[in-house]
Amino acid sequence: MTFTTSNIGVSYFNINAPTITNETGNLICSPTLNVNDVMGYQNILLYPNPVSTFLTLKLNKAGIEKQSLNIYNFTGEIVFHKTIISTTLELDFSNLPNGIYFYQLSNPETNFTGKFIVAH
């Protein structure tokens, strides 16, 4: 398997370098996921990815008081929930086992789901 680094722009997603892709160009991992204009946000920034202890989530939007964040493990079980009260969250995931996790940002009107990796 050959690995390369590159900048990739896909639809609403801008994945910042360095990213790792396989020989066919499929994304394997990215240290930062930058999601533009989702749920009315100008920017959603999630890093580092993969995470070993602390994950930072930055939102650029006022009026986030009705937002919530759920983290799900690979089997769909909620392993973390937080009501969003600020535009920057630093979350301690040092207690989560290694694996793929999904996050869901939601408000009364819409939901946005993404994924990240925990690797200690």
N, CA and C atoms as an extended XYZ file, in Angstrom:
360
Properties=species:S:1:pos:R:3:atomname:S:1:resname:S:1:resid:I:1 pbc="F F F"
N         0.840       -1.166        0.000 N   MET     1
C         0.000        0.000        0.000 CA  MET     1
C         0.887        1.232        0.000 C   MET     1
N         0.587        2.188       -0.855 N   THR     2
C         1.347        3.428       -0.958 CA  THR     2
C         0.558        4.557       -0.334 C   THR     2
N         1.224        5.404        0.439 N   PHE     3
C         0.567        6.531        1.073 CA  PHE     3
C         1.093        7.830        0.487 C   PHE     3
N         0.191        8.780        0.322 N   THR     4
C         0.575       10.098       -0.161 CA  THR     4
C        -0.065       11.146        0.727 C   THR     4
N         0.429       12.374        0.640 N   THR     5
C        -0.224       13.480        1.346 CA  THR     5
C        -0.752       14.451        0.311 C   THR     5
N        -1.902       15.064        0.619 N   SER     6
C        -2.502       15.974       -0.349 CA  SER     6
C        -3.549       16.846        0.330 C   SER     6
N        -3.972       17.909       -0.358 N   ASN     7
C        -5.135       18.703        0.044 CA  ASN     7
C        -6.316       18.179       -0.749 C   ASN     7
N        -7.447       17.995       -0.092 N   ILE     8
C        -8.622       17.460       -0.765 CA  ILE     8
C        -9.798       18.377       -0.472 C   ILE     8
N       -10.572       18.734       -1.473 N   GLY     9
C       -11.812       19.468       -1.285 CA  GLY     9
C       -12.950       18.614       -1.792 C   GLY     9
N       -13.896       18.281       -0.953 N   VAL    10
C       -15.010       17.435       -1.349 CA  VAL    10
C       -16.296       18.100       -0.914 C   VAL    10
N       -17.110       18.505       -1.857 N   SER    11
C       -18.403       19.087       -1.560 CA  SER    11
C       -18.258       20.196       -0.521 C   SER    11
N       -18.879       20.028        0.654 N   TYR    12
C       -18.800       21.035        1.700 CA  TYR    12
C       -17.562       20.885        2.573 C   TYR    12
N       -16.784       19.838        2.365 N   PHE    13
C       -15.674       19.537        3.248 CA  PHE    13
C       -14.365       20.055        2.668 C   PHE    13
N       -13.575       20.740        3.471 N   ASN    14
C       -12.204       21.091        3.126 CA  ASN    14
C       -11.326       20.400        4.136 C   ASN    14
N       -10.551       19.435        3.679 N   ILE    15
C        -9.707       18.679        4.587 CA  ILE    15
C        -8.303       19.227        4.451 C   ILE    15
N        -7.759       19.743        5.550 N   ASN    16
C        -6.486       20.441        5.534 CA  ASN    16
C        -5.308       19.478        5.602 C   ASN    16
N        -4.234       19.812        4.868 N   ALA    17
C        -3.034       18.957        4.799 CA  ALA    17
C        -2.383       18.850        6.159 C   ALA    17
N        -1.628       17.817        6.481 N   PRO    18
C        -1.441       16.684        5.572 CA  PRO    18
C        -2.534       15.655        5.768 C   PRO    18
N        -2.998       15.104        4.677 N   THR    19
C        -3.942       13.997        4.743 CA  THR    19
C        -3.255       12.757        4.211 C   THR    19
N        -3.745       11.615        4.563 N   ILE    20
C        -3.155       10.361        4.111 CA  ILE    20
C        -4.184        9.639        3.260 C   ILE    20
N        -3.780        9.288        2.039 N   THR    21
C        -4.652        8.549        1.135 CA  THR    21
C        -3.943        7.276        0.698 C   THR    21
N        -4.727        6.304        0.240 N   ASN    22
C        -4.108        5.090       -0.299 CA  ASN    22
C        -3.816        5.297       -1.778 C   ASN    22
N        -3.349        4.248       -2.464 N   GLU    23
C        -2.921        4.382       -3.862 CA  GLU    23
C        -4.063        4.742       -4.802 C   GLU    23
N        -5.299        4.509       -4.415 N   THR    24
C        -6.442        4.869       -5.263 CA  THR    24
C        -6.984        6.255       -4.942 C   THR    24
N        -6.357        6.946       -3.981 N   GLY    25
C        -6.791        8.287       -3.638 CA  GLY    25
C        -7.847        8.351       -2.562 C   GLY    25
N        -8.237        7.214       -1.984 N   ASN    26
C        -9.233        7.213       -0.911 CA  ASN    26
C        -8.625        7.763        0.371 C   ASN    26
N        -9.359        8.623        1.034 N   LEU    27
C        -8.894        9.236        2.273 CA  LEU    27
C        -8.808        8.200        3.379 C   LEU    27
N        -7.662        8.151        4.048 N   ILE    28
C        -7.492        7.260        5.187 CA  ILE    28
C        -7.623        8.038        6.482 C   ILE    28
N        -6.926        9.153        6.615 N   CYS    29
C        -7.109        9.988        7.799 CA  CYS    29
C        -6.653       11.411        7.509 C   CYS    29
N        -7.154       12.331        8.285 N   SER    30
C        -6.805       13.736        8.182 CA  SER    30
C        -6.698       14.285        9.589 C   SER    30
N        -5.691       15.127        9.872 N   PRO    31
C        -5.558       15.657       11.219 CA  PRO    31
C        -6.619       16.687       11.573 C   PRO    31
N        -7.238       17.301       10.582 N   THR    32
C        -8.234       18.338       10.820 CA  THR    32
C        -9.372       18.192        9.836 C   THR    32
N       -10.593       18.275       10.319 N   LEU    33
C       -11.747       18.276        9.442 CA  LEU    33
C       -12.419       19.632        9.557 C   LEU    33
N       -12.510       20.330        8.457 N   ASN    34
C       -13.079       21.666        8.414 CA  ASN    34
C       -14.336       21.595        7.561 C   ASN    34
N       -15.504       21.774        8.166 N   VAL    35
C       -16.769       21.653        7.465 CA  VAL    35
C       -17.380       23.041        7.336 C   VAL    35
N       -17.598       23.472        6.100 N   ASN    36
C       -18.102       24.816        5.849 CA  ASN    36
C       -19.608       24.839        5.639 C   ASN    36
N       -20.265       25.838        6.221 N   ASP    37
C       -21.667       26.135        5.983 CA  ASP    37
C       -22.592       24.942        6.178 C   ASP    37
N       -22.504       24.302        7.319 N   VAL    38
C       -23.390       23.202        7.683 CA  VAL    38
C       -24.250       23.674        8.847 C   VAL    38
N       -25.543       23.456        8.785 N   MET    39
C       -26.480       23.854        9.845 CA  MET    39
C       -26.399       25.351       10.111 C   MET    39
N       -26.035       26.158        9.101 N   GLY    40
C       -25.940       27.587        9.292 CA  GLY    40
C       -24.627       28.035        9.896 C   GLY    40
N       -23.745       27.098       10.238 N   TYR    41
C       -22.436       27.460       10.746 CA  TYR    41
C       -21.591       27.947        9.579 C   TYR    41
N       -20.762       28.934        9.818 N   GLN    42
C       -19.787       29.306        8.810 CA  GLN    42
C       -18.646       28.305        8.811 C   GLN    42
N       -18.419       27.662        9.951 N   ASN    43
C       -17.270       26.777       10.066 CA  ASN    43
C       -17.463       25.813       11.235 C   ASN    43
N       -17.152       24.551       11.012 N   ILE    44
C       -17.056       23.559       12.081 CA  ILE    44
C       -15.661       22.973       11.959 C   ILE    44
N       -14.884       23.055       13.026 N   LEU    45
C       -13.514       22.562       13.003 CA  LEU    45
C       -13.359       21.518       14.091 C   LEU    45
N       -12.899       20.341       13.716 N   LEU    46
C       -12.734       19.220       14.634 CA  LEU    46
C       -11.295       18.726       14.516 C   LEU    46
N       -10.551       18.748       15.626 N   TYR    47
C        -9.155       18.297       15.566 CA  TYR    47
C        -8.660       17.897       16.945 C   TYR    47
N        -7.601       17.109       17.061 N   PRO    48
C        -6.934       16.376       15.974 CA  PRO    48
C        -7.718       15.122       15.622 C   PRO    48
N        -7.492       14.606       14.468 N   ASN    49
C        -8.142       13.391       14.016 CA  ASN    49
C        -7.095       12.535       13.318 C   ASN    49
N        -6.647       11.446       13.917 N   PRO    50
C        -7.188       10.784       15.105 CA  PRO    50
C        -6.828       11.508       16.395 C   PRO    50
N        -7.653       11.275       17.417 N   VAL    51
C        -7.471       11.888       18.733 CA  VAL    51
C        -6.885       10.854       19.681 C   VAL    51
N        -5.957       11.320       20.542 N   SER    52
C        -5.423       10.394       21.543 CA  SER    52
C        -5.979       10.709       22.931 C   SER    52
N        -6.147       11.977       23.272 N   THR    53
C        -6.721       12.332       24.575 CA  THR    53
C        -7.793       13.402       24.432 C   THR    53
N        -7.428       14.612       23.992 N   PHE    54
C        -8.378       15.718       23.908 CA  PHE    54
C        -8.767       16.009       22.469 C   PHE    54
N       -10.062       16.178       22.236 N   LEU    55
C       -10.601       16.561       20.939 CA  LEU    55
C       -11.143       17.972       21.069 C   LEU    55
N       -10.811       18.827       20.122 N   THR    56
C       -11.309       20.198       20.117 CA  THR    56
C       -12.343       20.351       19.013 C   THR    56
N       -13.476       20.939       19.361 N   LEU    57
C       -14.537       21.233       18.417 CA  LEU    57
C       -14.770       22.729       18.470 C   LEU    57
N       -14.584       23.398       17.331 N   LYS    58
C       -14.809       24.846       17.254 CA  LYS    58
C       -15.949       25.121       16.294 C   LYS    58
N       -16.891       25.920       16.776 N   LEU    59
C       -18.050       26.318       15.994 CA  LEU    59
C       -18.025       27.829       15.841 C   LEU    59
N       -18.337       28.320       14.685 N   ASN    60
C       -18.359       29.755       14.454 CA  ASN    60
C       -19.801       30.184       14.221 C   ASN    60
N       -20.540       30.338       15.319 N   LYS    61
C       -21.938       30.756       15.201 CA  LYS    61
C       -22.440       31.279       16.535 C   LYS    61
N       -23.148       32.360       16.484 N   ALA    62
C       -23.822       32.866       17.683 CA  ALA    62
C       -25.162       32.148       17.823 C   ALA    62
N       -25.712       32.150       19.006 N   GLY    63
C       -27.030       31.556       19.233 CA  GLY    63
C       -27.018       30.042       19.208 C   GLY    63
N       -26.035       29.436       19.829 N   ILE    64
C       -25.906       27.986       19.792 CA  ILE    64
C       -26.579       27.303       20.975 C   ILE    64
N       -27.373       28.048       21.724 N   GLU    65
C       -27.911       27.509       22.979 CA  GLU    65
C       -28.819       26.301       22.799 C   GLU    65
N       -29.337       26.058       21.609 N   LYS    66
C       -30.209       24.901       21.400 CA  LYS    66
C       -29.473       23.736       20.753 C   LYS    66
N       -28.156       23.802       20.702 N   GLN    67
C       -27.363       22.758       20.065 CA  GLN    67
C       -26.967       21.680       21.072 C   GLN    67
N       -26.825       20.457       20.592 N   SER    68
C       -26.301       19.386       21.431 CA  SER    68
C       -25.326       18.552       20.622 C   SER    68
N       -24.443       17.874       21.342 N   LEU    69
C       -23.442       17.016       20.735 CA  LEU    69
C       -23.581       15.626       21.336 C   LEU    69
N       -23.733       14.632       20.479 N   ASN    70
C       -23.734       13.234       20.898 CA  ASN    70
C       -22.581       12.526       20.216 C   ASN    70
N       -21.887       11.665       20.960 N   ILE    71
C       -20.826       10.829       20.411 CA  ILE    71
C       -21.307        9.390       20.504 C   ILE    71
N       -21.216        8.666       19.384 N   TYR    72
C       -21.665        7.279       19.308 CA  TYR    72
C       -20.469        6.374       19.008 C   TYR    72
N       -20.467        5.177       19.600 N   ASN    73
C       -19.450        4.206       19.222 CA  ASN    73
C       -19.892        3.518       17.937 C   ASN    73
N       -19.095        2.564       17.471 N   PHE    74
C       -19.353        1.917       16.192 CA  PHE    74
C       -20.652        1.104       16.182 C   PHE    74
N       -21.140        0.702       17.348 N   THR    75
C       -22.385       -0.060       17.419 CA  THR    75
C       -23.616        0.834       17.577 C   THR    75
N       -23.411        2.162       17.611 N   GLY    76
C       -24.531        3.092       17.708 CA  GLY    76
C       -24.920        3.480       19.115 C   GLY    76
N       -24.165        3.054       20.097 N   GLU    77
C       -24.432        3.379       21.497 CA  GLU    77
C       -23.884        4.779       21.815 C   GLU    77
N       -24.668        5.613       22.493 N   ILE    78
C       -24.200        6.939       22.893 CA  ILE    78
C       -23.185        6.778       24.022 C   ILE    78
N       -21.961        7.283       23.790 N   VAL    79
C       -20.907        7.181       24.800 CA  VAL    79
C       -20.591        8.540       25.421 C   VAL    79
N       -21.176        9.618       24.857 N   PHE    80
C       -20.913       10.963       25.365 CA  PHE    80
C       -22.025       11.880       24.885 C   PHE    80
N       -22.487       12.775       25.772 N   HIS    81
C       -23.491       13.787       25.410 CA  HIS    81
C       -23.117       15.090       26.079 C   HIS    81
N       -23.292       16.184       25.345 N   LYS    82
C       -23.018       17.493       25.917 CA  LYS    82
C       -23.914       18.520       25.247 C   LYS    82
N       -24.512       19.394       26.054 N   THR    83
C       -25.214       20.552       25.522 CA  THR    83
C       -24.175       21.619       25.233 C   THR    83
N       -24.226       22.183       24.051 N   ILE    84
C       -23.211       23.150       23.632 CA  ILE    84
C       -23.560       24.517       24.199 C   ILE    84
N       -22.623       25.073       24.976 N   ILE    85
C       -22.843       26.388       25.576 CA  ILE    85
C       -21.782       27.396       25.163 C   ILE    85
N       -20.821       26.976       24.335 N   SER    86
C       -19.827       27.918       23.825 CA  SER    86
C       -19.406       27.475       22.435 C   SER    86
N       -18.687       28.329       21.740 N   THR    87
C       -18.277       28.008       20.377 CA  THR    87
C       -17.028       27.141       20.324 C   THR    87
N       -16.350       26.940       21.458 N   THR    88
C       -15.175       26.074       21.502 CA  THR    88
C       -15.343       25.058       22.627 C   THR    88
N       -15.210       23.793       22.286 N   LEU    89
C       -15.296       22.720       23.267 CA  LEU    89
C       -13.994       21.937       23.241 C   LEU    89
N       -13.429       21.667       24.400 N   GLU    90
C       -12.300       20.751       24.500 CA  GLU    90
C       -12.786       19.545       25.281 C   GLU    90
N       -12.804       18.409       24.620 N   LEU    91
C       -13.419       17.211       25.175 CA  LEU    91
C       -12.356       16.169       25.480 C   LEU    91
N       -12.397       15.612       26.674 N   ASP    92
C       -11.445       14.601       27.102 CA  ASP    92
C       -11.970       13.216       26.721 C   ASP    92
N       -11.325       12.598       25.746 N   PHE    93
C       -11.711       11.268       25.300 CA  PHE    93
C       -10.639       10.242       25.637 C   PHE    93
N        -9.817       10.528       26.642 N   SER    94
C        -8.757        9.596       27.027 CA  SER    94
C        -9.315        8.284       27.571 C   SER    94
N       -10.581        8.298       28.015 N   ASN    95
C       -11.184        7.079       28.567 CA  ASN    95
C       -11.868        6.218       27.507 C   ASN    95
N       -11.983        6.717       26.270 N   LEU    96
C       -12.622        5.923       25.217 CA  LEU    96
C       -11.640        4.921       24.635 C   LEU    96
N       -12.091        3.706       24.366 N   PRO    97
C       -11.212        2.730       23.707 CA  PRO    97
C       -10.902        3.154       22.268 C   PRO    97
N        -9.810        2.647       21.740 N   ASN    98
C        -9.470        2.910       20.342 CA  ASN    98
C       -10.612        2.470       19.444 C   ASN    98
N       -10.850        3.246       18.384 N   GLY    99
C       -11.888        2.869       17.435 CA  GLY    99
C       -12.414        4.054       16.668 C   GLY    99
N       -13.431        3.793       15.873 N   ILE   100
C       -14.110        4.819       15.079 CA  ILE   100
C       -15.347        5.266       15.838 C   ILE   100
N       -15.527        6.577       15.929 N   TYR   101
C       -16.673        7.161       16.627 CA  TYR   101
C       -17.376        8.144       15.696 C   TYR   101
N       -18.648        8.312       15.919 N   PHE   102
C       -19.454        9.237       15.136 CA  PHE   102
C       -19.954       10.337       16.059 C   PHE   102
N       -19.963       11.571       15.566 N   TYR   103
C       -20.516       12.667       16.343 CA  TYR   103
C       -21.718       13.222       15.608 C   TYR   103
N       -22.669       13.710       16.384 N   GLN   104
C       -23.872       14.306       15.820 CA  GLN   104
C       -24.109       15.643       16.494 C   GLN   104
N       -24.080       16.700       15.703 N   LEU   105
C       -24.481       18.027       16.160 CA  LEU   105
C       -25.937       18.182       15.779 C   LEU   105
N       -26.764       18.579       16.724 N   SER   106
C       -28.187       18.682       16.409 CA  SER   106
C       -28.805       19.902       17.074 C   SER   106
N       -29.850       20.380       16.439 N   ASN   107
C       -30.702       21.423       16.986 CA  ASN   107
C       -32.130       21.055       16.616 C   ASN   107
N       -33.134       21.823       17.011 N   PRO   108
C       -34.517       21.421       16.707 CA  PRO   108
C       -34.824       21.304       15.214 C   PRO   108
N       -34.041       21.965       14.350 N   GLU   109
C       -34.342       21.951       12.929 CA  GLU   109
C       -33.556       20.923       12.118 C   GLU   109
N       -32.344       20.587       12.537 N   THR   110
C       -31.491       19.754       11.690 CA  THR   110
C       -30.435       19.008       12.489 C   THR   110
N       -29.790       18.038       11.841 N   ASN   111
C       -28.703       17.260       12.420 CA  ASN   111
C       -27.532       17.230       11.445 C   ASN   111
N       -26.316       17.165       11.992 N   PHE   112
C       -25.121       16.959       11.174 CA  PHE   112
C       -24.297       15.862       11.828 C   PHE   112
N       -23.864       14.885       11.038 N   THR   113
C       -23.105       13.762       11.570 CA  THR   113
C       -21.761       13.672       10.876 C   THR   113
N       -20.718       13.385       11.649 N   GLY   114
C       -19.379       13.169       11.123 CA  GLY   114
C       -18.718       12.062       11.920 C   GLY   114
N       -17.449       11.785       11.605 N   LYS   115
C       -16.761       10.723       12.328 CA  LYS   115
C       -15.341       11.146       12.663 C   LYS   115
N       -14.780       10.480       13.660 N   PHE   116
C       -13.391       10.669       14.030 CA  PHE   116
C       -12.861        9.356       14.592 C   PHE   116
N       -11.551        9.302       14.743 N   ILE   117
C       -10.891        8.084       15.214 CA  ILE   117
C       -10.220        8.369       16.552 C   ILE   117
N       -10.353        7.425       17.485 N   VAL   118
C        -9.595        7.477       18.740 CA  VAL   118
C        -8.478        6.455       18.627 C   VAL   118
N        -7.243        6.929       18.797 N   ALA   119
C        -6.061        6.048       18.738 CA  ALA   119
C        -5.083        6.498       19.807 C   ALA   119
N        -4.990        5.753       20.893 N   HIS   120
C        -4.093        6.109       22.001 CA  HIS   120
C        -2.698        5.611       21.730 C   HIS   120
